[in-house]
Amino acid sequence: MKNNRVKNITPYLFLIVPLILYLIWVIGPMIYTFYLSLTKWDGLSAPTFVGLRNYERLFRDPVFFISLKNNVKWILSFITIPVTLGLGLAIALNHSIPGAKFFKASFYSPLVLSLVVCGLIWSWMYHPAGGLINSFLRGIGLGSLAKGWLSDENLVMWAIILVAIWRQAGYVMVLYLAGLQGVDPQLIDASKVDGCNSWQTFRNVIFPLLTPVTVIVIVISIIDSLRAFDLVSVMTRGGPYNSSSVLANFMYIEAFNNYKMGYSAAISVIIFLISAVFIFIYLWRIMQDEMEY
Amino acid sequence: MDNTTKKFFSSPWRSLGFFLMVLITMIWLLPFATALLTSVRTNDDILEQGFIAIPHEWTLGNFRTAWERGGLSRYLPNSFYITIPALLGTLLLSSLSAYALARFQFRGNRLLFFLYVGGTMLPFQVLMLPVFRLTDALGLYDKQLGLIIFHTAFQLGFCTFLLRNYMRTVPGEILEAARIDGCKEFRIWWQIMMPLTLPAIAALATLEFTWIFNDYLWSIVLLRTDALKPVTAGLATLQGQYVMDWTVIVAGALIATIPTVLLFIFLQRYFIEGLTLGATK
């Protein structure tokens, strides 16, 4: 009897320290943000309750809509280009190509760099006068194509997204390579026997089997797009004229440069609400796996 | 060329594919090459001759400038002071909670598990202002300890998730045997479960090291004093200081990558394992 009771509280003893830490520093703050978004707060004095005023202002703020639109661009690029590229590379490198190891390492090497470092190196490559890209264009006689990649309002967002894609493709490739390990080679052989060509085998056998990976990759890509901050902060701070502003950067500037923390909290709540849909899809996927146990 | 290689290149399509792969890889590595070439040139040389040119002189002076006057000699150790304790803390604590979730049936087990998993996907922005306020209230604002505690707590979600799934694959008989021998639960966790979980912990450790080491957002939110900043935030300061001198900025960026690049070279397998463990089971 006594032994049973000891066993009943054992898991809680293991959980108590990490769980308290997690509740105080992660779950609690998440909930508290909702409250802060209903207040006026400069970061020093106590927040004062103002109801939905921050949201009313937010929906009239043009910078909010520019940022939102840029996040949508980011998401759309992220769920198409790196995913296709990563999948293609994974399929190609899953075969025994000479040097496959080197190729793989090359593609995921950007992942070990911090986004700050990526942002700095690419800022230099984009540099209007001395940068590699413009120098190259001038060198091959296409000087007219040389641009101020980070100072042109129409180009800057794409220039930053390209850096993010450069870093992301290798990650997607790694995930698909792991997924391909789980594809039974007999199924592929069987489809070949049935007369499928390579494309048909991919389309009808391999790709459907990779669906779980694809779901995870897309969810991760969307969440990563929504929390994108470092590259924009290092490369442009959202400029010129907010043309490369994204929600995370907009939120940071409102909080720590303009000391409008209540307003900033409202932006973060919007980021959260958009993410919540995808976090839910992710949890639902994990739950399906759980049911298999 | 050995036989398999010869066979591979006997098909023209495959040869073409291989050529394409080489081309893409070269483009992919271009930023690295650019950075390396920039860091050993002088700013004047680049301004004078343009980027694509044979430099008149080679120099390691940019690295020295970034290290000494640019402050990397301070920022880089700071990164370790922050990363190592946070890494150890989160691995230790998450293995405790993972053990509870993996090995015990109790009310709320599922719920807690989803709380941890959901937290891994949380946009950092949702936590930013409350965490800023909390560190301030606890007197931890502008102290490395505040940053360490936050990283430890935030990474608990991901680590618990992974370790819990891994611990579930350990056969129950081993633990049962120890239990019958009168082993206390805490000793079973430390002496039996932990050693068995080492492969997962190794994978997780390399990945988490990279993540915490590369963090930028939290270090600028929770630290203000320049002398306390890790290398990511330090590089942003350096960028402001040397606006016109990209050779120094790029040299600084290269110094900042040395730790994670070394880790990647020596522990690549674990790094990749960690990445895939998270997304696919």
Coordinates of C-alpha atoms in Angstrom, one line a residue:
Chain A
M1 CA 0.0 0.0 0.0
K2 CA 2.7 2.4 1.0
N3 CA 4.8 1.3 -1.9
N4 CA 1.9 2.1 -4.2
R5 CA 1.6 5.7 -3.0
V6 CA 5.3 6.3 -3.3
K7 CA 5.0 5.1 -6.9
N8 CA 2.1 7.5 -7.5
I9 CA 4.0 10.6 -6.6
T10 CA 7.3 9.5 -8.2
P11 CA 6.6 11.0 -11.6
Y12 CA 5.7 14.3 -10.0
L13 CA 9.0 14.4 -8.2
F14 CA 10.8 14.0 -11.5
L15 CA 8.6 16.6 -13.1
I16 CA 8.5 19.3 -10.4
V17 CA 11.6 21.3 -11.2
P18 CA 11.5 21.3 -15.0
L19 CA 7.8 21.8 -15.1
I20 CA 7.8 24.8 -12.8
L21 CA 10.6 26.4 -14.8
Y22 CA 8.7 25.7 -18.0
L23 CA 5.4 27.1 -16.6
I24 CA 7.0 30.3 -15.3
W25 CA 9.2 31.1 -18.3
V26 CA 7.2 29.7 -21.3
I27 CA 3.5 29.0 -20.6
G28 CA 2.9 31.8 -18.2
P29 CA 4.5 34.5 -20.5
M30 CA 2.5 33.2 -23.4
I31 CA -0.8 33.8 -21.6
Y32 CA 0.5 37.1 -20.1
T33 CA 1.1 38.5 -23.6
F34 CA -2.7 38.5 -24.2
Y35 CA -3.1 40.7 -21.2
L36 CA -0.3 43.0 -22.1
S37 CA -1.8 43.5 -25.6
L38 CA -4.8 45.1 -23.9
T39 CA -2.7 47.7 -22.0
K40 CA -0.7 50.8 -22.6
W41 CA 2.8 50.1 -21.4
D42 CA 6.1 51.9 -21.9
G43 CA 8.2 49.2 -20.3
L44 CA 9.1 51.2 -17.1
S45 CA 5.9 52.2 -15.3
A46 CA 3.1 49.7 -14.7
P47 CA 0.8 48.8 -17.7
T48 CA -2.6 50.5 -17.8
F49 CA -5.6 48.7 -19.2
V50 CA -7.0 50.2 -22.4
G51 CA -9.2 47.4 -23.8
L52 CA -8.9 46.8 -27.5
R53 CA -7.4 50.1 -28.4
N54 CA -4.1 48.6 -29.5
Y55 CA -5.9 46.3 -32.0
E56 CA -8.0 49.2 -33.4
R57 CA -4.8 51.1 -34.0
L58 CA -3.1 48.1 -35.4
F59 CA -5.7 47.6 -38.1
R60 CA -5.3 51.1 -39.2
D61 CA -1.5 51.0 -39.3
P62 CA -0.1 50.7 -42.8
V63 CA 3.2 49.3 -41.5
F64 CA 1.2 46.4 -40.1
F65 CA -0.2 45.5 -43.5
I66 CA 3.2 45.9 -45.2
S67 CA 4.7 43.5 -42.6
L68 CA 1.8 41.1 -43.0
K69 CA 2.1 41.1 -46.7
N70 CA 5.9 40.5 -46.4
N71 CA 5.3 37.6 -44.1
V72 CA 2.9 36.1 -46.6
K73 CA 5.5 36.5 -49.4
W74 CA 8.0 34.8 -47.1
I75 CA 5.6 31.9 -46.3
L76 CA 4.7 31.4 -50.0
S77 CA 8.4 31.3 -51.0
F78 CA 9.3 29.1 -48.1
I79 CA 6.7 26.4 -48.8
T80 CA 7.5 26.2 -52.5
I81 CA 11.2 26.9 -53.3
P82 CA 13.2 25.2 -50.5
V83 CA 10.7 22.4 -50.3
T84 CA 11.0 21.6 -54.0
L85 CA 14.7 22.1 -54.0
G86 CA 15.2 20.1 -50.8
L87 CA 13.1 17.2 -52.1
G88 CA 14.9 17.2 -55.5
L89 CA 18.3 17.2 -53.8
A90 CA 17.2 14.4 -51.4
I91 CA 16.0 12.2 -54.3
A92 CA 19.2 12.8 -56.3
L93 CA 21.5 12.3 -53.4
N94 CA 19.7 9.2 -52.1
H95 CA 21.3 7.3 -55.0
S96 CA 24.9 6.3 -54.8
I97 CA 26.4 9.3 -56.6
P98 CA 30.1 9.8 -56.4
G99 CA 30.8 12.4 -53.8
A100 CA 27.3 12.3 -52.4
K101 CA 28.6 12.9 -48.9
F102 CA 30.4 16.1 -49.9
F103 CA 27.3 17.4 -51.8
K104 CA 25.1 16.7 -48.8
A105 CA 27.5 18.4 -46.4
S106 CA 27.7 21.5 -48.7
F107 CA 23.9 21.9 -48.7
Y108 CA 23.4 21.7 -45.0
S109 CA 26.5 23.6 -44.0
P110 CA 24.6 27.0 -44.0
L111 CA 22.5 25.5 -41.2
V112 CA 25.4 25.7 -38.7
L113 CA 25.9 29.4 -39.3
S114 CA 23.8 31.8 -37.2
L115 CA 21.3 33.9 -39.1
V116 CA 23.3 37.0 -38.1
V117 CA 26.4 35.6 -39.9
C118 CA 24.3 34.7 -42.9
G119 CA 22.8 38.2 -42.9
L120 CA 26.2 39.9 -42.7
I121 CA 27.9 37.8 -45.4
W122 CA 25.0 38.2 -47.8
S123 CA 24.7 41.9 -47.1
W124 CA 28.3 42.1 -48.3
M125 CA 27.5 40.1 -51.4
Y126 CA 24.6 42.4 -52.1
H127 CA 26.7 45.5 -51.5
P128 CA 26.0 48.0 -54.4
A129 CA 29.6 48.9 -55.1
G130 CA 32.0 46.3 -53.9
G131 CA 29.7 43.3 -53.5
L132 CA 30.2 40.0 -55.4
I133 CA 26.8 40.1 -57.2
N134 CA 27.2 43.5 -58.8
S135 CA 30.9 43.0 -59.5
F136 CA 30.1 39.8 -61.3
L137 CA 27.3 41.4 -63.3
R138 CA 29.6 44.3 -64.3
G139 CA 32.4 41.9 -65.1
I140 CA 30.3 40.0 -67.6
G141 CA 29.0 43.2 -69.2
L142 CA 25.6 43.2 -67.6
G143 CA 26.3 46.2 -65.5
S144 CA 22.8 47.5 -66.2
L145 CA 21.4 44.7 -64.1
A146 CA 23.5 45.7 -61.1
K147 CA 21.1 47.0 -58.5
G148 CA 21.0 48.3 -54.9
W149 CA 19.6 45.0 -53.8
L150 CA 18.9 46.1 -50.3
S151 CA 18.0 49.7 -51.0
D152 CA 15.5 49.1 -53.8
E153 CA 12.0 48.9 -52.2
N154 CA 10.8 46.4 -54.7
L155 CA 13.7 44.1 -54.5
V156 CA 14.8 44.1 -50.8
M157 CA 12.3 41.7 -49.5
W158 CA 13.1 39.1 -52.1
A159 CA 16.8 39.6 -51.6
I160 CA 16.4 38.8 -47.9
I161 CA 14.0 35.8 -48.6
L162 CA 16.7 34.4 -50.9
V163 CA 19.1 34.2 -48.0
A164 CA 16.6 32.4 -45.9
I165 CA 16.0 30.0 -48.8
W166 CA 19.7 29.4 -49.1
R167 CA 19.8 28.4 -45.4
Q168 CA 16.5 26.4 -45.4
A169 CA 17.0 24.1 -48.5
G170 CA 19.6 21.9 -46.8
Y171 CA 17.4 21.4 -43.8
V172 CA 14.5 20.3 -45.9
M173 CA 16.9 18.0 -47.8
V174 CA 18.0 16.4 -44.5
L175 CA 14.4 15.8 -43.5
Y176 CA 13.5 14.2 -46.8
L177 CA 16.6 12.1 -46.8
A178 CA 15.6 10.7 -43.5
G179 CA 12.1 10.1 -44.9
L180 CA 13.5 8.3 -47.9
Q181 CA 15.3 5.9 -45.5
G182 CA 11.9 4.7 -44.5
V183 CA 10.7 4.0 -48.0
D184 CA 10.7 0.3 -48.7
P185 CA 12.9 -0.3 -51.8
Q186 CA 10.7 -3.3 -52.7
L187 CA 7.8 -1.0 -53.4
I188 CA 10.0 0.9 -55.9
D189 CA 11.1 -2.3 -57.5
A190 CA 7.5 -3.4 -57.7
S191 CA 6.4 -0.2 -59.4
K192 CA 9.3 -0.6 -61.9
V193 CA 8.1 -4.1 -62.7
D194 CA 4.6 -2.8 -63.2
G195 CA 6.1 -0.6 -66.0
C196 CA 6.3 2.8 -64.2
N197 CA 9.0 5.2 -65.4
S198 CA 11.1 7.1 -62.9
W199 CA 8.7 10.1 -62.8
Q200 CA 5.7 7.8 -62.4
T201 CA 7.4 5.9 -59.6
F202 CA 8.1 9.2 -57.9
R203 CA 4.7 10.7 -58.4
N204 CA 2.7 7.6 -57.5
V205 CA 4.9 5.7 -55.0
I206 CA 7.6 7.8 -53.4
F207 CA 5.9 11.1 -53.0
P208 CA 2.7 9.7 -51.3
L209 CA 4.9 7.7 -48.9
L210 CA 6.7 10.9 -48.0
T211 CA 3.5 12.8 -47.1
P212 CA 4.2 12.8 -43.3
V213 CA 7.5 14.4 -43.9
T214 CA 6.0 16.9 -46.3
V215 CA 3.3 17.9 -43.7
I216 CA 6.0 18.5 -41.1
V217 CA 8.3 20.4 -43.5
I218 CA 5.5 22.7 -44.5
V219 CA 4.4 23.4 -41.0
I220 CA 8.0 24.1 -39.9
S221 CA 8.5 26.3 -42.9
I222 CA 5.4 28.4 -42.1
I223 CA 6.3 28.8 -38.4
D224 CA 9.9 29.7 -39.3
S225 CA 8.6 32.3 -41.8
L226 CA 6.4 33.9 -39.1
R227 CA 9.1 34.2 -36.6
A228 CA 11.7 35.4 -39.1
F229 CA 13.5 38.3 -37.4
D230 CA 17.3 38.0 -37.4
L231 CA 18.0 38.4 -41.1
V232 CA 15.7 41.5 -41.4
S233 CA 17.1 43.0 -38.3
V234 CA 20.7 42.6 -39.4
M235 CA 20.3 43.4 -43.1
T236 CA 17.9 46.3 -43.2
R237 CA 16.0 46.8 -40.0
G238 CA 12.9 46.7 -42.1
G239 CA 14.0 49.5 -44.4
P240 CA 14.0 51.3 -46.7
Y241 CA 10.7 52.9 -45.7
N242 CA 9.4 49.7 -44.1
S243 CA 9.5 47.9 -47.4
S244 CA 11.2 44.9 -45.8
S245 CA 9.4 45.0 -42.5
V246 CA 8.1 41.7 -41.2
L247 CA 5.8 41.2 -38.2
A248 CA 8.6 40.1 -35.9
N249 CA 10.8 43.0 -36.7
F250 CA 7.9 45.5 -36.6
M251 CA 7.0 44.1 -33.2
Y252 CA 10.6 44.4 -31.9
I253 CA 10.9 48.0 -33.1
E254 CA 7.6 49.1 -31.6
A255 CA 8.7 47.6 -28.2
F256 CA 12.4 48.5 -27.9
N257 CA 12.8 51.5 -30.1
N258 CA 9.4 53.2 -29.6
Y259 CA 8.6 51.9 -26.1
K260 CA 5.1 51.0 -27.2
M261 CA 5.1 47.7 -25.5
G262 CA 1.3 47.2 -25.3
Y263 CA 1.0 47.9 -29.0
S264 CA 3.9 45.5 -29.6
A265 CA 2.2 42.8 -27.6
A266 CA -0.8 43.1 -29.8
I267 CA 1.4 42.4 -32.8
S268 CA 2.8 39.4 -31.1
V269 CA -0.7 38.1 -30.4
I270 CA -1.5 38.3 -34.1
I271 CA 1.7 36.4 -34.9
F272 CA 0.6 33.8 -32.3
L273 CA -2.9 33.5 -33.7
I274 CA -1.7 32.8 -37.2
S275 CA 0.9 30.3 -35.9
A276 CA -1.7 28.6 -33.7
V277 CA -3.4 27.1 -36.7
F278 CA -0.2 25.4 -37.8
I279 CA 0.9 24.5 -34.3
F280 CA -2.4 22.7 -34.1
I281 CA -1.8 20.8 -37.3
Y282 CA 1.6 19.8 -36.0
L283 CA 0.2 18.6 -32.7
W284 CA -2.5 16.7 -34.5
R285 CA 0.2 14.9 -36.6
I286 CA 2.2 14.0 -33.4
M287 CA -1.0 12.8 -31.8
Q288 CA -1.7 10.5 -34.7
D289 CA 1.8 9.0 -34.2
E290 CA 0.9 8.6 -30.5
M291 CA -2.2 6.6 -31.3
E292 CA 0.0 4.0 -33.0
Y293 CA 1.6 3.1 -29.7
Chain B
M1 CA 38.3 5.8 -61.2
D2 CA 37.0 2.6 -59.7
N3 CA 34.4 0.4 -61.4
T4 CA 31.2 1.8 -59.8
T5 CA 32.3 5.3 -60.6
K6 CA 33.0 4.3 -64.2
K7 CA 29.6 2.6 -64.5
F8 CA 27.9 5.8 -63.1
F9 CA 29.4 8.0 -65.7
S10 CA 28.7 5.6 -68.6
S11 CA 25.2 7.1 -68.8
P12 CA 25.2 10.6 -70.4
W13 CA 22.1 11.6 -68.4
R14 CA 23.8 10.7 -65.2
S15 CA 26.9 12.6 -66.2
L16 CA 24.8 15.6 -67.0
G17 CA 23.0 15.3 -63.7
F18 CA 26.3 15.1 -61.9
F19 CA 27.6 18.2 -63.7
L20 CA 24.4 20.0 -62.6
M21 CA 24.9 18.9 -59.1
V22 CA 28.5 20.2 -59.1
L23 CA 27.2 23.5 -60.5
I24 CA 24.5 24.0 -57.8
T25 CA 26.9 23.0 -55.1
M26 CA 29.4 25.6 -56.2
I27 CA 26.7 28.3 -56.2
W28 CA 25.7 27.1 -52.7
L29 CA 29.2 27.4 -51.4
L30 CA 29.8 30.8 -53.0
P31 CA 28.9 32.8 -49.9
F32 CA 31.6 30.9 -47.9
A33 CA 34.2 31.5 -50.6
T34 CA 33.2 35.2 -50.8
A35 CA 33.6 35.5 -47.1
L36 CA 37.0 33.8 -47.0
L37 CA 38.3 35.8 -49.9
T38 CA 37.1 39.1 -48.4
S39 CA 38.5 38.5 -45.0
V40 CA 42.1 38.2 -46.2
R41 CA 42.0 41.4 -48.4
T42 CA 42.3 45.0 -47.4
N43 CA 39.3 47.3 -47.7
D44 CA 41.3 49.7 -49.9
D45 CA 42.3 47.0 -52.2
I46 CA 38.7 46.0 -52.8
L47 CA 37.6 49.6 -53.2
E48 CA 40.3 50.3 -55.7
Q49 CA 40.2 47.1 -57.8
G50 CA 36.6 45.9 -57.3
F51 CA 35.8 42.5 -55.8
I52 CA 36.7 40.4 -58.7
A53 CA 40.4 41.0 -59.0
I54 CA 43.7 39.5 -57.9
P55 CA 44.6 41.3 -54.7
H56 CA 47.8 43.3 -54.4
E57 CA 48.3 42.2 -50.9
W58 CA 47.0 39.5 -48.5
T59 CA 46.5 40.2 -44.9
L60 CA 45.3 38.6 -41.6
G61 CA 44.9 42.1 -40.1
N62 CA 41.1 42.0 -40.4
F63 CA 40.9 39.1 -38.1
R64 CA 43.2 40.9 -35.6
T65 CA 41.1 44.1 -35.8
A66 CA 37.8 42.2 -35.4
W67 CA 39.3 40.2 -32.5
E68 CA 40.9 43.1 -30.6
R69 CA 39.3 46.4 -31.4
G70 CA 36.0 44.9 -32.6
G71 CA 35.6 43.1 -29.3
L72 CA 35.3 39.5 -30.5
S73 CA 37.8 38.5 -27.8
R74 CA 35.0 39.4 -25.3
Y75 CA 31.9 38.4 -27.3
L76 CA 33.1 34.9 -28.2
P77 CA 33.9 33.8 -24.6
N78 CA 30.5 35.3 -23.5
S79 CA 28.8 33.0 -26.0
F80 CA 30.3 30.0 -24.2
Y81 CA 29.5 31.4 -20.7
I82 CA 25.9 31.5 -21.8
T83 CA 25.6 28.4 -24.0
I84 CA 27.3 25.8 -21.8
P85 CA 25.3 26.2 -18.6
A86 CA 22.1 26.6 -20.6
L87 CA 22.9 23.4 -22.5
L88 CA 23.7 21.4 -19.5
G89 CA 20.7 22.7 -17.6
T90 CA 18.2 22.0 -20.3
L91 CA 19.6 18.5 -21.0
L92 CA 19.6 17.5 -17.3
L93 CA 16.1 18.9 -16.5
S94 CA 14.5 17.6 -19.7
S95 CA 15.8 14.1 -19.1
L96 CA 14.0 14.2 -15.7
S97 CA 10.7 15.3 -17.2
A98 CA 11.2 13.0 -20.2
Y99 CA 11.7 10.0 -17.8
A100 CA 8.5 10.8 -16.0
L101 CA 6.5 11.2 -19.2
A102 CA 7.9 8.1 -20.8
R103 CA 7.8 5.7 -18.0
F104 CA 4.9 6.5 -15.7
Q105 CA 1.1 6.4 -16.2
F106 CA -0.4 9.3 -14.4
R107 CA -3.2 11.8 -14.8
G108 CA -2.2 14.7 -17.1
N109 CA 0.7 12.8 -18.8
R110 CA -0.7 13.4 -22.3
L111 CA -1.6 17.0 -21.5
L112 CA 1.9 17.8 -20.3
F113 CA 3.5 16.1 -23.3
F114 CA 1.5 18.3 -25.6
L115 CA 2.3 21.3 -23.6
Y116 CA 6.0 20.6 -24.2
V117 CA 5.6 19.7 -27.9
G118 CA 3.4 22.8 -28.6
G119 CA 5.9 25.0 -26.9
T120 CA 8.7 24.0 -29.3
M121 CA 6.7 25.6 -32.1
L122 CA 5.8 28.8 -30.3
P123 CA 6.9 32.0 -32.1
F124 CA 9.4 33.6 -29.8
Q125 CA 7.7 36.9 -30.2
V126 CA 4.8 35.8 -28.0
L127 CA 7.1 35.4 -25.0
M128 CA 9.3 38.4 -25.6
L129 CA 7.7 41.1 -23.6
P130 CA 6.5 39.1 -20.6
V131 CA 9.9 37.4 -20.4
F132 CA 11.5 40.9 -20.6
R133 CA 9.3 42.0 -17.7
L134 CA 9.9 38.9 -15.7
T135 CA 13.7 39.2 -15.9
D136 CA 13.4 42.8 -14.9
A137 CA 11.1 42.0 -11.9
L138 CA 13.5 39.2 -10.7
G139 CA 16.5 41.5 -11.1
L140 CA 17.9 39.4 -13.9
Y141 CA 17.7 41.9 -16.7
D142 CA 21.1 42.7 -18.2
K143 CA 22.6 39.7 -16.5
Q144 CA 23.8 36.6 -18.4
L145 CA 22.1 34.4 -15.8
G146 CA 18.7 35.7 -17.0
L147 CA 19.5 34.6 -20.5
I148 CA 20.8 31.3 -19.3
I149 CA 17.6 30.6 -17.3
F150 CA 15.4 31.5 -20.2
H151 CA 17.3 29.3 -22.7
T152 CA 17.2 26.4 -20.3
A153 CA 13.5 26.8 -19.8
F154 CA 12.6 27.4 -23.4
Q155 CA 14.6 24.5 -24.8
L156 CA 13.0 22.1 -22.3
G157 CA 10.0 21.7 -24.6
F158 CA 12.0 20.3 -27.6
C159 CA 14.4 18.3 -25.5
T160 CA 11.7 16.7 -23.4
F161 CA 9.8 15.8 -26.5
L162 CA 12.8 14.0 -28.1
L163 CA 14.1 12.3 -25.0
R164 CA 10.7 11.1 -24.0
N165 CA 10.1 9.5 -27.4
Y166 CA 13.6 7.9 -27.2
M167 CA 13.1 6.7 -23.6
R168 CA 10.0 4.9 -24.7
T169 CA 12.0 2.7 -27.0
V170 CA 14.1 1.3 -24.0
P171 CA 12.8 -2.1 -23.2
G172 CA 10.8 -2.1 -19.9
E173 CA 12.4 -5.3 -18.7
I174 CA 15.7 -3.7 -17.9
L175 CA 14.0 -1.2 -15.7
E176 CA 11.8 -3.8 -14.1
A177 CA 14.8 -5.9 -13.2
A178 CA 16.4 -3.0 -11.5
R179 CA 13.2 -2.2 -9.6
I180 CA 12.9 -5.8 -8.4
D181 CA 16.5 -5.6 -7.2
G182 CA 15.3 -2.7 -5.0
C183 CA 16.8 0.1 -7.0
K184 CA 15.3 3.5 -6.2
E185 CA 13.6 5.3 -9.1
F186 CA 16.1 8.2 -9.0
R187 CA 19.0 5.7 -9.3
I188 CA 17.3 3.9 -12.1
W189 CA 17.0 7.2 -14.0
W190 CA 20.6 8.2 -13.4
Q191 CA 22.4 4.8 -13.6
I192 CA 20.3 2.9 -16.1
M193 CA 18.2 5.3 -18.2
M194 CA 20.7 8.0 -18.7
P195 CA 23.5 5.8 -20.1
L196 CA 21.0 4.1 -22.4
T197 CA 19.8 7.5 -23.6
L198 CA 23.3 8.8 -24.4
P199 CA 23.0 8.5 -28.2
A200 CA 19.9 10.7 -28.2
I201 CA 21.5 13.1 -25.7
A202 CA 24.6 13.4 -27.9
A203 CA 22.5 14.2 -31.0
L204 CA 20.4 16.7 -29.0
A205 CA 23.4 18.3 -27.4
T206 CA 25.1 19.2 -30.7
L207 CA 21.9 20.6 -32.1
E208 CA 21.0 22.6 -29.0
F209 CA 24.5 23.9 -28.7
T210 CA 24.2 25.3 -32.2
W211 CA 20.8 26.8 -31.5
I212 CA 21.6 28.5 -28.2
F213 CA 25.0 29.6 -29.5
N214 CA 23.4 31.2 -32.6
D215 CA 20.6 32.9 -30.8
Y216 CA 20.4 36.6 -31.5
L217 CA 16.9 37.8 -30.5
W218 CA 17.0 36.9 -26.8
S219 CA 20.5 38.3 -26.3
I220 CA 19.4 41.7 -27.5
V221 CA 16.2 41.6 -25.6
L222 CA 17.6 40.5 -22.2
L223 CA 21.1 42.1 -22.3
R224 CA 22.0 45.8 -22.7
T225 CA 25.6 46.0 -21.5
D226 CA 27.9 45.5 -24.5
A227 CA 30.5 43.7 -22.4
L228 CA 28.0 40.9 -21.6
K229 CA 26.8 40.2 -25.1
P230 CA 27.4 36.9 -27.0
V231 CA 29.0 36.9 -30.4
T232 CA 25.8 37.2 -32.4
A233 CA 24.7 40.4 -30.8
G234 CA 28.4 41.5 -30.7
L235 CA 28.6 41.1 -34.5
A236 CA 25.6 43.5 -34.9
T237 CA 27.5 46.0 -32.8
L238 CA 30.6 45.4 -34.9
Q239 CA 28.6 46.0 -38.0
G240 CA 27.6 49.4 -36.7
Q241 CA 31.2 50.3 -35.8
Y242 CA 32.8 49.3 -39.0
V243 CA 30.0 50.4 -41.4
M244 CA 32.5 51.2 -44.2
D245 CA 34.9 48.4 -43.6
W246 CA 33.3 45.1 -44.8
T247 CA 36.6 43.2 -44.6
V248 CA 36.6 43.5 -40.8
I249 CA 32.9 42.7 -40.5
V250 CA 33.3 39.6 -42.6
A251 CA 36.4 38.5 -40.7
G252 CA 34.5 38.9 -37.5
A253 CA 31.6 36.8 -38.9
L254 CA 34.0 34.1 -39.8
I255 CA 35.6 34.0 -36.3
A256 CA 32.1 33.8 -34.9
T257 CA 31.3 30.7 -36.9
I258 CA 34.5 28.7 -35.8
P259 CA 32.9 27.0 -32.8
T260 CA 29.8 25.7 -34.6
V261 CA 31.7 24.8 -37.7
L262 CA 34.2 22.7 -35.7
L263 CA 31.3 21.1 -33.9
F264 CA 29.7 20.3 -37.2
I265 CA 32.9 18.9 -38.7
F266 CA 33.5 16.5 -35.8
L267 CA 29.9 15.7 -34.8
Q268 CA 28.2 15.9 -38.1
R269 CA 26.4 12.6 -37.7
Y270 CA 24.9 13.6 -34.4
F271 CA 23.9 17.0 -35.7
I272 CA 22.0 15.5 -38.6
E273 CA 20.5 12.9 -36.3
G274 CA 19.2 15.6 -34.0
L275 CA 17.7 17.5 -36.9
T276 CA 15.7 14.5 -38.2
L277 CA 14.8 13.2 -34.7
G278 CA 12.8 16.3 -34.2
A279 CA 10.7 16.3 -37.3
T280 CA 10.3 12.6 -38.0
K281 CA 10.1 10.0 -35.4

